[in-house]
Amino acid sequence: MKPLAPRPRSRFAVLTLALISSIALMAAMRTCSARREGPPGPRPSGGDTVDVAIEYGPMSLYRYSDTLGGFSYDFLRMVARSAGIPLKFHPVTVAGQGEEGLASGIYDLVVAALPATSSADSATAAFTAPVYLDRQVLVQRRDSAGNVDITSQLQLAGREVWVMAGTAIADRLRNLSSEIGDTIYIVEDPSYGSEQLIIMTATGDIPCAVVTEATARALLADYPQLDISTAVSFNQFQAWKLRRDDAQLRAKLDTAIIRLRSTPAYTDLRNRYAPAHH
């Protein structure tokens, strides 16, 4: 079975929406910044400033009316204030863009829906202390009667499932394929983030996708035709990624993350963005 490509017109519309959203976020951040802007394109800020590649999405960075928000965006600002770390945010549409910039030295930290698994670690990159718990779920459409086609992981055998390219989610599906002894046709898309994959599932351009539950749950109100009841993984720690040799930054972040996770402010923030999360 060869995975089918989605309809070009809808793919273009979704990509356009993502680009417009990212441009709007970058413009808003430039407006909020007192720094003098240099030539276009990301580049290291230098000095003590930590350049943060942050994925566009409800749990990372989002525009709510006229306000920038998102669990990771708000929590990282709390962490930075606590640790005395100056930040500069660089919105990206997919986590892979941030990881490429991390490897090339443009960014110092990648904030995205990144399960902190050993398979996602590397000789050059490492994770911070866990930021929150999440799990991976299957996003699929309900039929007119409200029923779904897939109700268990075993039924993914022979199915085409879309994920973001180069993520631990793809690794999980490959492991699941081995566990059930049948092929899951995994389409790793390098262009779209979790939100775009959810929208493409809702519009019927792709059959289904696997994303983190908190991200999917944040969009359910806008796409009630979707179902996310089928879990694909157990709860996993989600964390931020930085270069392995940046021990000083990692120590500052970890100390602040661990301390703030036990505060009422963290609980309030978690409940605001994922009140029904497991």
XYZ file of C-alpha atoms in Angstrom, residues 5 8 20 27 43 45 62-63 73 80 84 94 96 111 119 133-134 175 193 205 209 213 220 229 241 258-259 275:
28
model
C -0.960 12.461 -1.110
C -3.121 19.999 -3.248
C 0.111 33.828 7.933
C 5.245 40.788 13.841
C 20.481 34.920 13.669
C 21.386 37.502 19.371
C -0.643 30.904 20.002
C -2.424 34.183 19.392
C 5.346 30.393 26.147
C 13.216 33.038 32.644
C 17.292 35.837 35.289
C 7.380 22.836 12.821
C 12.226 20.407 12.925
C 10.221 24.731 22.691
C 15.305 7.901 21.025
C 3.063 15.176 31.131
C 1.296 14.355 27.906
C 7.647 0.440 17.562
C 3.005 21.057 12.581
C -7.368 15.735 3.351
C -2.832 11.800 12.423
C -3.218 14.979 23.437
C -11.521 20.115 19.741
C -10.152 8.917 22.360
C 15.603 20.826 23.912
C 11.726 21.914 39.096
C 11.015 24.654 41.634
C -8.072 21.518 32.033
